Coordinates of C-alpha atoms and ligand atoms in Angstrom, one line a residue:
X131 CA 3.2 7.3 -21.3
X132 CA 1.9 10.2 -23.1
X133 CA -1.5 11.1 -23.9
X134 CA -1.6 12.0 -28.0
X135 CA -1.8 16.3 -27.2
X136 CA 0.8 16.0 -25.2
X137 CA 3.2 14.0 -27.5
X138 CA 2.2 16.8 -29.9
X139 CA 2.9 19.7 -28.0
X140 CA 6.4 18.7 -26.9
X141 CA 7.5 17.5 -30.8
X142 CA 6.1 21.0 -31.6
X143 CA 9.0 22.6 -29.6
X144 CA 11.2 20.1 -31.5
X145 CA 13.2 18.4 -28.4
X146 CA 13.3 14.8 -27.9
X147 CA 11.9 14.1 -24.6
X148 CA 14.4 12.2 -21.9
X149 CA 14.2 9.3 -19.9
X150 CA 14.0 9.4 -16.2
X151 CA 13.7 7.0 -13.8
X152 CA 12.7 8.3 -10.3
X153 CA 13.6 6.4 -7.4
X154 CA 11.3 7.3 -3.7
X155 CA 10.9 5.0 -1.2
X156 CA 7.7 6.4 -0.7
X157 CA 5.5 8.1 -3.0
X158 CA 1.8 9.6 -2.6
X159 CA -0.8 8.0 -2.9
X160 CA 0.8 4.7 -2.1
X161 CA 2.3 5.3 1.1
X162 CA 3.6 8.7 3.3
X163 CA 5.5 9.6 6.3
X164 CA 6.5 13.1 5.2
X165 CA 7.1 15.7 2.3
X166 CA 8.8 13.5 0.6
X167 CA 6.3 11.2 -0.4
X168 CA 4.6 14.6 -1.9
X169 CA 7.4 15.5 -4.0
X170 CA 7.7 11.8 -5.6
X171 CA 3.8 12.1 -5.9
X172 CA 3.8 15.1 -8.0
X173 CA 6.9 15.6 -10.0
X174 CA 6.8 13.0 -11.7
X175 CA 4.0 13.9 -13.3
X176 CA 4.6 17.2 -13.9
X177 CA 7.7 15.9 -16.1
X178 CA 5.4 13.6 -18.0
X179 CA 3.1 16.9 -19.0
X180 CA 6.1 18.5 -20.0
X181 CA 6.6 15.4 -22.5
X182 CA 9.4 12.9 -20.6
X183 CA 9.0 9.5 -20.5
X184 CA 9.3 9.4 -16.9
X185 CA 8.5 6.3 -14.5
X186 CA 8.7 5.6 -10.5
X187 CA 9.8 3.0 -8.3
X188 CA 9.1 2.4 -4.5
X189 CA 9.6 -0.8 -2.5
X190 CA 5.7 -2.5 -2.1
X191 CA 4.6 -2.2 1.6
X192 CA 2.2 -4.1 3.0
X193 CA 0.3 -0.9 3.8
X194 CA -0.3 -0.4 -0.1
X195 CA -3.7 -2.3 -1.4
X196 CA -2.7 -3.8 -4.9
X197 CA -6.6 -4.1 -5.7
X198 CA -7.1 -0.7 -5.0
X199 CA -4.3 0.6 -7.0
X200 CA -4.5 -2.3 -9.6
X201 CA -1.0 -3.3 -8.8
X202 CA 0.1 -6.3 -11.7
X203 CA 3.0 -8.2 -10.8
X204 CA 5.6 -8.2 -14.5
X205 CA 8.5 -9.9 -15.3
X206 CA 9.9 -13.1 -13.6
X207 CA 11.4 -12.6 -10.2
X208 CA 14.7 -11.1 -9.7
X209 CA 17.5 -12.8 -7.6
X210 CA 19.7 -10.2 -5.9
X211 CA 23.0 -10.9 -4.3
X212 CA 23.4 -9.1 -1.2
X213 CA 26.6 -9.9 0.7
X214 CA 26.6 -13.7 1.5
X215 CA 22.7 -14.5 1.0
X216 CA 20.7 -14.6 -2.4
X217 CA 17.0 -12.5 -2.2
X218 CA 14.2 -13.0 -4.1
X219 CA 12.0 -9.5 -5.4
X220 CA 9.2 -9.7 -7.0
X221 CA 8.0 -6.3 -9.8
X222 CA 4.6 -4.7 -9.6
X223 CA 3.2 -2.5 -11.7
X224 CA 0.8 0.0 -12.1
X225 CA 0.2 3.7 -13.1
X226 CA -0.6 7.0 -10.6
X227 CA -4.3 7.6 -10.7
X228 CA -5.9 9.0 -13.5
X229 CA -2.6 8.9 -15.6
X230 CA -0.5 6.6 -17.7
X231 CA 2.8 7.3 -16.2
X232 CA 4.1 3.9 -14.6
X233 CA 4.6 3.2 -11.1
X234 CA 6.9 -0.2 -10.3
X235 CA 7.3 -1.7 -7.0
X236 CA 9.6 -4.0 -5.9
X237 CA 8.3 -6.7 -3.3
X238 CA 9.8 -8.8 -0.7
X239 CA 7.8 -10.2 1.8
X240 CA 10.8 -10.5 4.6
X241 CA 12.0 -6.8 3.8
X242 CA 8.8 -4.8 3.1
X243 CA 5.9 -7.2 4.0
X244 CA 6.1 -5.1 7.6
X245 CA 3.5 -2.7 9.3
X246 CA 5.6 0.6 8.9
X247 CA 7.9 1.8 6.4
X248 CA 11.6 2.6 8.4
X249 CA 10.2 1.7 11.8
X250 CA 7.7 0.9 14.5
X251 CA 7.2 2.0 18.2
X252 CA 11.1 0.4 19.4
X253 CA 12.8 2.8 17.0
X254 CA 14.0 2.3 13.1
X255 CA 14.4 -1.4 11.7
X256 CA 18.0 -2.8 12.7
X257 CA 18.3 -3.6 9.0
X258 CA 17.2 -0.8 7.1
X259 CA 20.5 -0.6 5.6
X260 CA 20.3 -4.1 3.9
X261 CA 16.6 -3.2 2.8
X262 CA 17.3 -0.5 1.2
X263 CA 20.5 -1.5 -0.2
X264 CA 18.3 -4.3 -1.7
X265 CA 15.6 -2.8 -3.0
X266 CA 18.4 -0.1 -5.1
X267 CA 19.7 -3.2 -6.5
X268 CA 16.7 -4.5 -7.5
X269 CA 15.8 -1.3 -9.3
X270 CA 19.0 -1.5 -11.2
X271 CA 18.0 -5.1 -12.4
X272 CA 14.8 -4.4 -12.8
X273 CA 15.7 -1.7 -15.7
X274 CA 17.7 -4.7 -17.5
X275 CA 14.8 -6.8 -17.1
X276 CA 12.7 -3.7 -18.6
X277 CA 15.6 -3.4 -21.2
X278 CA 14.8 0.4 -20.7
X279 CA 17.9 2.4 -20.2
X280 CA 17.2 6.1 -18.6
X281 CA 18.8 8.9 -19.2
X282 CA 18.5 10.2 -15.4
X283 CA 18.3 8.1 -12.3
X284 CA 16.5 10.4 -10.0
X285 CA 17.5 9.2 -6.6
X286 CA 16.1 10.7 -3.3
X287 CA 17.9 10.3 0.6
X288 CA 19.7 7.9 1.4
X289 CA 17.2 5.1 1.0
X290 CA 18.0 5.3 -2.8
X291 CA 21.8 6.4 -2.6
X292 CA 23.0 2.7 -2.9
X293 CA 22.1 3.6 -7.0
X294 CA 24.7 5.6 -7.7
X295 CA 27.1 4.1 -5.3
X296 CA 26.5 0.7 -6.9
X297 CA 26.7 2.3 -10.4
X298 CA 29.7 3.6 -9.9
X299 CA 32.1 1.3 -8.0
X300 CA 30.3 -2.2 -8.6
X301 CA 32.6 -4.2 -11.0
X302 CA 30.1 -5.8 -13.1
X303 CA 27.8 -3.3 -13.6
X304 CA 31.2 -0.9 -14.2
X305 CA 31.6 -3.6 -16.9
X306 CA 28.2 -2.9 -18.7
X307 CA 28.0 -0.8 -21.4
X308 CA 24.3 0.1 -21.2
X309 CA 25.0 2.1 -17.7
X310 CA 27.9 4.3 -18.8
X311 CA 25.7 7.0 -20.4
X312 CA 23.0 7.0 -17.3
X313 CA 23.7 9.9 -15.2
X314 CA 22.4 9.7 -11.5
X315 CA 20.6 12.9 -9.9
X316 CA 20.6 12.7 -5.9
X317 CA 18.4 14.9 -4.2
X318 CA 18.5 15.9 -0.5
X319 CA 15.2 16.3 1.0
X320 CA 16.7 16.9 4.3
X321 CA 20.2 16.5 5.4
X322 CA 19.5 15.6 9.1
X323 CA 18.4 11.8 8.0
X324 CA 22.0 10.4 7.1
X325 CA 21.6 6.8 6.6
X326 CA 23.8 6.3 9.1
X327 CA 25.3 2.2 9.4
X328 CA 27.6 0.5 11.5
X329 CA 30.8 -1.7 9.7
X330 CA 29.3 -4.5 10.6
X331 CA 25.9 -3.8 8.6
X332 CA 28.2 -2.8 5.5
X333 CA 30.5 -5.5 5.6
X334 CA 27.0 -8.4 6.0
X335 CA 25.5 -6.0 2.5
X336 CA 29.4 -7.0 1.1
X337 CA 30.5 -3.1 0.1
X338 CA 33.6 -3.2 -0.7
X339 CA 36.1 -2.4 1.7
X340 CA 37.8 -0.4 -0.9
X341 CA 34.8 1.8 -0.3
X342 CA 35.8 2.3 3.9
X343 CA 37.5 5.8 3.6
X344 CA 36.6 9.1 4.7
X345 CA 36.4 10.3 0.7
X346 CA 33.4 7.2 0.1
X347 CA 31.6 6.2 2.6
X348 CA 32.5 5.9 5.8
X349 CA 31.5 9.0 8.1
X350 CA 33.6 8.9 11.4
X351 CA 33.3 5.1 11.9
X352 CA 30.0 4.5 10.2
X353 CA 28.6 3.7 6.7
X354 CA 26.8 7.0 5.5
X355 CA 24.6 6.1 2.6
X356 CA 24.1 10.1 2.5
X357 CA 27.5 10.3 2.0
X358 CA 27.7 8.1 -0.6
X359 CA 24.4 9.8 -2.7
X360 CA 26.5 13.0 -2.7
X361 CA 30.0 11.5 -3.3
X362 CA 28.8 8.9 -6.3
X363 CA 25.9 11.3 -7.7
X364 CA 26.4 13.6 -11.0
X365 CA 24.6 16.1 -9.5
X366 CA 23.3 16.7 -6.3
X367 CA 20.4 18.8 -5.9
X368 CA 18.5 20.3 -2.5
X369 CA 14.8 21.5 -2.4
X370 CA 15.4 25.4 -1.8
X371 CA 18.5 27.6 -3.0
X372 CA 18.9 28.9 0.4
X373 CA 19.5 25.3 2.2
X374 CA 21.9 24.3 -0.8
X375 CA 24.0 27.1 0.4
X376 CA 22.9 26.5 4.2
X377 CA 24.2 22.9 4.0
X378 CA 27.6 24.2 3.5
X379 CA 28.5 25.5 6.7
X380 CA 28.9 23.8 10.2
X381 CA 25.6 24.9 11.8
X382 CA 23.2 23.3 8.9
X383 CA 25.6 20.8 7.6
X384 CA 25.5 17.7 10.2
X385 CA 29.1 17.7 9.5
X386 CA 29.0 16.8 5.6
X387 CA 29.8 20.6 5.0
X388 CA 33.1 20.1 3.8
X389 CA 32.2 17.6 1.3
X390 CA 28.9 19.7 -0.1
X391 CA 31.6 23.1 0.2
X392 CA 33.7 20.4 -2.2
X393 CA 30.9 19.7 -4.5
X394 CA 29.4 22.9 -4.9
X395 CA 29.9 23.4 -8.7
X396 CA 27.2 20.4 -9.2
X397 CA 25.1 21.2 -6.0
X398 CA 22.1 22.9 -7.1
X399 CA 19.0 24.3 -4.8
X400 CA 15.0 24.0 -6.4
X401 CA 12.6 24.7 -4.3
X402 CA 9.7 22.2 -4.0
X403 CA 6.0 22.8 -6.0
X404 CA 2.6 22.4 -4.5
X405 CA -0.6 20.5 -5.9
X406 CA -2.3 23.5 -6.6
X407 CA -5.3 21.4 -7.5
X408 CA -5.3 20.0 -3.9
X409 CA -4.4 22.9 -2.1
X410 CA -6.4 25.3 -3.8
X411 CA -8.8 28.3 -1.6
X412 CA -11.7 28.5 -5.0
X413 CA -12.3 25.1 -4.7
X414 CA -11.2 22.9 -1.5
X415 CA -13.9 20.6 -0.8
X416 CA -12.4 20.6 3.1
X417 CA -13.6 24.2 3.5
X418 CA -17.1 25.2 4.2
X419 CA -16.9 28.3 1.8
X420 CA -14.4 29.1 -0.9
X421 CA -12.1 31.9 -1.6
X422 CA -9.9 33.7 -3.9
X423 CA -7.7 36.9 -4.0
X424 CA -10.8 38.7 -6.0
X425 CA -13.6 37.4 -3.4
X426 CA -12.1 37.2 0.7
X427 CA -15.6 36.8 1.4
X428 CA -15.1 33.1 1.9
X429 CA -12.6 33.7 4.0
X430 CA -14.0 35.4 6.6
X431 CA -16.8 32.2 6.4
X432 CA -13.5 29.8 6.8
X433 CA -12.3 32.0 10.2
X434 CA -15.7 31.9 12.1
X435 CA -16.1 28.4 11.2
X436 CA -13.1 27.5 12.3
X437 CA -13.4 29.3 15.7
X438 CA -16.6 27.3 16.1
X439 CA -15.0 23.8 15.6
X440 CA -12.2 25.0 17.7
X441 CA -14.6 26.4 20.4
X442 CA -13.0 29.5 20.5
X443 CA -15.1 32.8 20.7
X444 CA -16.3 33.5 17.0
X445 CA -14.4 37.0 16.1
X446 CA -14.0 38.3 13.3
X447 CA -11.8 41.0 14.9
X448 CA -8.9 39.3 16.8
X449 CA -6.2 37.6 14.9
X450 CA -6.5 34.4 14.4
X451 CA -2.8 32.0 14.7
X452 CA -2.5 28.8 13.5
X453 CA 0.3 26.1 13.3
X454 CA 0.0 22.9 11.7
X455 CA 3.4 20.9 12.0
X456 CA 5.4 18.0 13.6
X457 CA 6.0 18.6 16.6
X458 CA 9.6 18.5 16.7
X459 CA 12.4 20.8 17.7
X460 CA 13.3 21.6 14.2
X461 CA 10.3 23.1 14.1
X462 CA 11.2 25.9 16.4
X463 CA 8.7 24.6 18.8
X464 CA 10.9 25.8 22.1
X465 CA 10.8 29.4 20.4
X466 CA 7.1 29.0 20.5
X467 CA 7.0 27.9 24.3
X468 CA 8.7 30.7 25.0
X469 CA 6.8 33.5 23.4
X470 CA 3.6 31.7 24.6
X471 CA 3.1 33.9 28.0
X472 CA 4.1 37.1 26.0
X473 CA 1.2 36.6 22.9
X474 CA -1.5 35.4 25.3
X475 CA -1.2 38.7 27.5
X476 CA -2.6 40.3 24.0
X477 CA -5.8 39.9 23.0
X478 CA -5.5 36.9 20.2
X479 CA -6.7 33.3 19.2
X480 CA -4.2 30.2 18.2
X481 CA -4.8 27.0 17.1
X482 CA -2.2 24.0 17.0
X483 CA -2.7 21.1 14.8
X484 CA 0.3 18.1 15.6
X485 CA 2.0 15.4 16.4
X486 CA 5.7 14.5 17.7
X487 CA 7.6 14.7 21.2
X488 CA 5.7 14.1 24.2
X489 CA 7.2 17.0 25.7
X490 CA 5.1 19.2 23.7
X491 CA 2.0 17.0 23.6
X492 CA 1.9 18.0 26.9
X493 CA 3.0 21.6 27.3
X494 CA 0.6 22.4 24.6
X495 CA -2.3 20.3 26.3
X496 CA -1.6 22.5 29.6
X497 CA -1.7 25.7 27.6
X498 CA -4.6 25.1 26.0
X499 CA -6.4 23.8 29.0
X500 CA -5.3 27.0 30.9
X501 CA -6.4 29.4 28.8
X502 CA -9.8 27.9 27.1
X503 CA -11.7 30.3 24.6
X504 CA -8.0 31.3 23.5
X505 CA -5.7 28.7 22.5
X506 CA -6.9 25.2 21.2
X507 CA -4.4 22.2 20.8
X508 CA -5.4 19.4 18.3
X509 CA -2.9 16.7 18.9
X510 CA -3.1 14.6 15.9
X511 CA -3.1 14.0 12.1
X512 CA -6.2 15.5 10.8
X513 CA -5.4 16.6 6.9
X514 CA -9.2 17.9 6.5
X515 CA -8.6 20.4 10.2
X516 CA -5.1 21.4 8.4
X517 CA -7.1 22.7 5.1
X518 CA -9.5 24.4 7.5
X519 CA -7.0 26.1 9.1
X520 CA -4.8 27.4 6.1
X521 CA -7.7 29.0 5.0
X522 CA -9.5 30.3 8.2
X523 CA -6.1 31.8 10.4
X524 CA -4.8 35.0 9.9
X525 CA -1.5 34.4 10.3
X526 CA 0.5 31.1 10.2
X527 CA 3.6 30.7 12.6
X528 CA 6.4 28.5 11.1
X529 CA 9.5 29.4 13.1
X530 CA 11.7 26.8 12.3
X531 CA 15.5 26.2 13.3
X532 CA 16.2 24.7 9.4
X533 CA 13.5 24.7 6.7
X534 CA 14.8 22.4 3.5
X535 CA 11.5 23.4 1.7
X536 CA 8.8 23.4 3.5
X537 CA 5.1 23.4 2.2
X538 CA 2.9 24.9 4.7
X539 CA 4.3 28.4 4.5
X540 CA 3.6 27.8 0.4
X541 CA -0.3 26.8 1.8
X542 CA -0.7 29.6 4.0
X543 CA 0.7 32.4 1.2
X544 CA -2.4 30.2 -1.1
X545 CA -4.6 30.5 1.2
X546 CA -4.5 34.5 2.4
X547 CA -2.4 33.4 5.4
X548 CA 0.4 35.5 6.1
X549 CA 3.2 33.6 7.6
X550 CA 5.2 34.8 10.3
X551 CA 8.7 32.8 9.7
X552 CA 12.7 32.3 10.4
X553 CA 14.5 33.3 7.8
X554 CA 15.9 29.9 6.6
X555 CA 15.8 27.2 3.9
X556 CA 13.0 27.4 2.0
X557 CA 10.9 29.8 4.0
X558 CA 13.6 32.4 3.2
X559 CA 12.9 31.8 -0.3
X560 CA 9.4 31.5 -0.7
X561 CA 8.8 34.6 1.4
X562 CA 9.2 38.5 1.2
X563 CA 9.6 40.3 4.5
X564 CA 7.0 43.2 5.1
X565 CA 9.6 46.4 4.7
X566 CA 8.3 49.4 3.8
X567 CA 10.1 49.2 0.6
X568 CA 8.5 45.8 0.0
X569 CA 5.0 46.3 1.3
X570 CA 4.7 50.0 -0.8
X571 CA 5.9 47.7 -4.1
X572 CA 3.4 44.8 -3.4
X573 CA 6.0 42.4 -2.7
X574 CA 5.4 41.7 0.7
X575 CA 3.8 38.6 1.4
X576 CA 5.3 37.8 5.4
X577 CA 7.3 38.3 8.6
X578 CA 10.9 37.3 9.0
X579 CA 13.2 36.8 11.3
X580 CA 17.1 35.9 11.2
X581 CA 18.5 35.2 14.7
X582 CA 17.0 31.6 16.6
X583 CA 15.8 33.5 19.7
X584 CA 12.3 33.9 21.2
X585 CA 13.2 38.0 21.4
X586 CA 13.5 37.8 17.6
X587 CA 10.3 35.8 17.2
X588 CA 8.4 38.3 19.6
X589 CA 9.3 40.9 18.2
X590 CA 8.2 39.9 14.6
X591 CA 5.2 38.3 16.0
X592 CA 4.5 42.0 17.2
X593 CA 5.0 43.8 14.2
X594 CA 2.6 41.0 12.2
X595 CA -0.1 41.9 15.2
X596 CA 0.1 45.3 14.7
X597 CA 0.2 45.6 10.7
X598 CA -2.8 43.5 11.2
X599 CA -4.6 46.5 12.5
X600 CA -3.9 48.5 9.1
X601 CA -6.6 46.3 7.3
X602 CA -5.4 48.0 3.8
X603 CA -2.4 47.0 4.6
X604 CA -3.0 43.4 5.5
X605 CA -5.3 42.9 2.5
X606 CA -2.3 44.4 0.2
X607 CA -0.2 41.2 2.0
X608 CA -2.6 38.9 1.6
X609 CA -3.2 39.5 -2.3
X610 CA 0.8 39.5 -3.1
X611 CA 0.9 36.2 -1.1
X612 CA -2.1 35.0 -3.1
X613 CA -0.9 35.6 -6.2
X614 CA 2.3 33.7 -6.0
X615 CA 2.9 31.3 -8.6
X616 CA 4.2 27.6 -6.5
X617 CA 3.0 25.2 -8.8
X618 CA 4.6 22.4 -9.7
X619 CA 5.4 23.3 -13.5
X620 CA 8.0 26.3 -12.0
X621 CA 10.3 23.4 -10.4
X622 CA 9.8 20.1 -12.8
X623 CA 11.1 23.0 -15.6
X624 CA 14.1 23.4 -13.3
X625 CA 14.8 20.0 -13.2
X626 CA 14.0 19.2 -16.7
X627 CA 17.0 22.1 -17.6
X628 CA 19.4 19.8 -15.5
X629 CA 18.6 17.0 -16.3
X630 CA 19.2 18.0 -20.1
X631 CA 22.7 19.3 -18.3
X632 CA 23.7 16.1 -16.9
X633 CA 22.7 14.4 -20.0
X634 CA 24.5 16.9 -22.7
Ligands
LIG1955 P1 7.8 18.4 7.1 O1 7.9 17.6 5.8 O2 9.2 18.8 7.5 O3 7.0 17.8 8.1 P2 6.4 20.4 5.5 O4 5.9 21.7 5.8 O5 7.3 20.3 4.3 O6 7.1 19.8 6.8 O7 5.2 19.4 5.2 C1 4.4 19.0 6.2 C2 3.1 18.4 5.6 O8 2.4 17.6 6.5 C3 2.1 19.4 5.2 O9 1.4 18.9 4.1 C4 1.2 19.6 6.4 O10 0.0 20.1 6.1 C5 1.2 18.1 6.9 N1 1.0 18.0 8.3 C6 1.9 18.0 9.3 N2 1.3 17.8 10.5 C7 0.0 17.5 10.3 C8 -1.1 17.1 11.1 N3 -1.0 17.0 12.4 N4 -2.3 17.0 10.5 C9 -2.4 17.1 9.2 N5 -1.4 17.4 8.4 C10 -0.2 17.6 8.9

């Protein structure tokens, strides 16, 4: 698991190093449909540097090439129980690329031998709830199979909550020794994806009925899996501090936030890493000149470039917005419409990179088309174009409603781009709003704004145009913002400290 200086270093600092299991159903490089799949890709194996034996499991979709990941199928094939029906899952095996820390997958033609991961085009698959429910099973007999007992089951949304619910209410495994000492960690990467079930799904997977109140599972007539992560879990953890505390009132907490208020004592907040290696200004391969805090001259190669691929007017002078995102309302994309007439009135540049509801495919296509030479709307998933423009706007516009984490406002700070942002979830804690105070100390590294209104965003989307003016100033932001330390070592410490918690 460990290479040999590694070993060394951590029996140096004379602790024994823990076992953790972490459980994604999805994980980068093997398959992605959002920032999950990022964290599962990288912390991991920033918790095998810091010298934990620390291994990953993810269903095997039939998006993922075993020849190009070198995928070996291990141990016999497992037959899971789910309600009435027997299963068959097969293990894989392999390790993340250029590592030796194990990846397992658990395959199953009928469950994950499909084109997309939750859904296609007609909406989620009708039986997510069984797959899922399945493939947390499997894990659980896959570790007997393993005979490798973790410490810490690191479980993640609700596609992996059925671990700690079926550690801790299923008879027979209530009966096994070997599990009493596991503790489970269940993090929420973003509360608005519930897991939500009807009876009829729960009773066909055979919960218990035991299980159908209001203090398990059931969420106003329906199974929550989310529910059941947060209710069944020894800890629960969120990706910022702010959105751990968010989640407990009414207008973040989709209407679990009585039971997180309940649970608060074991309800922790860490905000997410970056790859700093990927997502790095001195060396991005996606750029066509590089940067750091010492040399902007790069920079200023990135912008013009950028306004040439964009076809907007190559200035050096006019501030240059970008947005990369989903297009989605949590997004604060109807703020955006709103302030649209306002910011083209002045003399500026913005580019759009996304994808998401048609209703802003199209409102963004008319603006663009509209005003040409100004505004320039890619509508699609380009991750070279989203590099490019980290490193050649000025400022980065992230407005959103509710921010769990949030990794583009981290990119832009890493790149020189100061982000103009609602103060929420993680944007609130990865940013410092340009005071005085602030921007006289060197702190200041953004623009905030509290109240969701497009007056709010306008008028901090004024003060970032004007500071920009003040190029002393901007510079003294862009440095702070550059110099901020996001890297993945910061968090995987966090969660090594609880982990050693849950397991003391
Ligand atoms: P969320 O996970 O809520 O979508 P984050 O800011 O946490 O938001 O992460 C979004 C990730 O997806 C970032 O890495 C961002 O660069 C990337 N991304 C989003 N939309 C696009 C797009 N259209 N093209 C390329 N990358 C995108």
């Amino acid at each position: 698991m460990l290479t040999g200086s590694e070993r060394c270093l951590h029996n140096a600092c004379g602790r024994a190093g823990l076992k953790i299991l972490f459980v994604s159903s999805e994980v980068v490089p093997f398959a992605k449909t959002g920032g999950l799949a990022d964290v599962a890709g990288a912390l991991p194996l920033a918790l095998a540097k810091l010298g934990h034996d620390v291994r990953t499991v993810m269903p095997r979709y039939a998006s993922i090439d075993d020849a190009k990941y070198n995928l070996l199928p291990i141990l016999d094939e497992i037959r899971v129980r789910i309600g009435e029906q027997n299963h068959t899952a097969y293990i894989k095996k392999t390790v993340f690329p250029d590592t030796k820390v194990p990846v397992y997958f658990v395959a199953n033609e009928p469950f994950f031998g499909r084109a997309h991961l939750y859904g296609d085009g007609g909406g989620d698959y009708r039986d997510n709830a069984t797959r899922f429910w399945f493939f947390c099973k499997t894990v659980l007999w896959l570790l007997k199979g393993l005979d490798w007992t973790p410490d810490v089951i690191h479980c993640n949304d609700w596609q992996s909550a059925a671990i700690p619910i079926l550690l801790r209410t299923d008879p027979e495994l209530l009966a096994d020794e070997a599990w009493r000492g596991v503790r489970v960690l269940y993090t929420i990467h973003n509360l608005a994806y519930q897991g939500l079930f009807s009876l009829e799904e729960a009773l066909h997977m055979g919960v218990s009925e035991d299980l159908w109140h209001p203090s398990a599972l059931e969420f106003w007539g329906k199974l929550s899996l989310m529910k059941g992560g947060i209710v069944f879990s020894d800890a629960i953890t969120t990706v910022s501090r702010r959105y751990a505390e968010e989640i407990q009132t009414p207008e973040y907490g989709c209407g679990l936030e009585g039971l997180l208020e309940d649970v608060k004592e074991r309800l922790f907040g860490i905000l997410n890493g970056i790859d700093t290696t990927v997502w790095d200004p001195a060396s991005d391969a996606h750029l066509p000149a590089q940067f750091s805090a010492k040399d902007l001259a790069g920079k200023a190669i990135c912008k013009a470039a950028l306004q040439k691929e964009m076809r907007l007017p190559a200035r050096a002078d006019v501030p240059l917005l970008g947005i990369v995102s989903r297009l989605d309302n949590q997004k604060g994309f109807d703020l955006i419409a709103q302030v649209m007439e306002k910011l083209l009135e002045h003399d500026v540049q913005a580019v759009l990179l996304g994808t998401g509801a048609e209703e802003y495919h199209t409102l963004f296509e008319q603006i663009a088309e509209a005003n040409s030479g100004k505004v320039s709307a890619q509508l699609r998933f380009d991750n070279g174009l989203a590099h490019r423009i980290e490193a050649g706007s000025d400022i980065f516009l992230m407005p959103s409603r509710y921010e769990p984490c949030g990794l583009n406002q981290m990119y832009s700070l890493r790149y020189g781009t100061v982000p103009v942002v609602r103060r929420t979830g993680g944007l609130a804690d990865s940013i410092v709003d340009t005071t005085p105070e602030a921007l006289k100390a060197g702190r200041a590294t953004g623009f905030m704004f509290d109240a969701y209104d497009a007056a709010a965003l306008w008028k901090t989307m004024q003060r970032a145009l004007e500071m920009f003016k003040d190029k002393a100033a901007w510079r003294s932001l862009m440095r702070a913002g550059m110099a901020m330390d996001f890297s993945w070592n910061a968090s995987a410490k966090k969660y090594e400290a609880l982990y050693e918690k849950l397991k003391g």
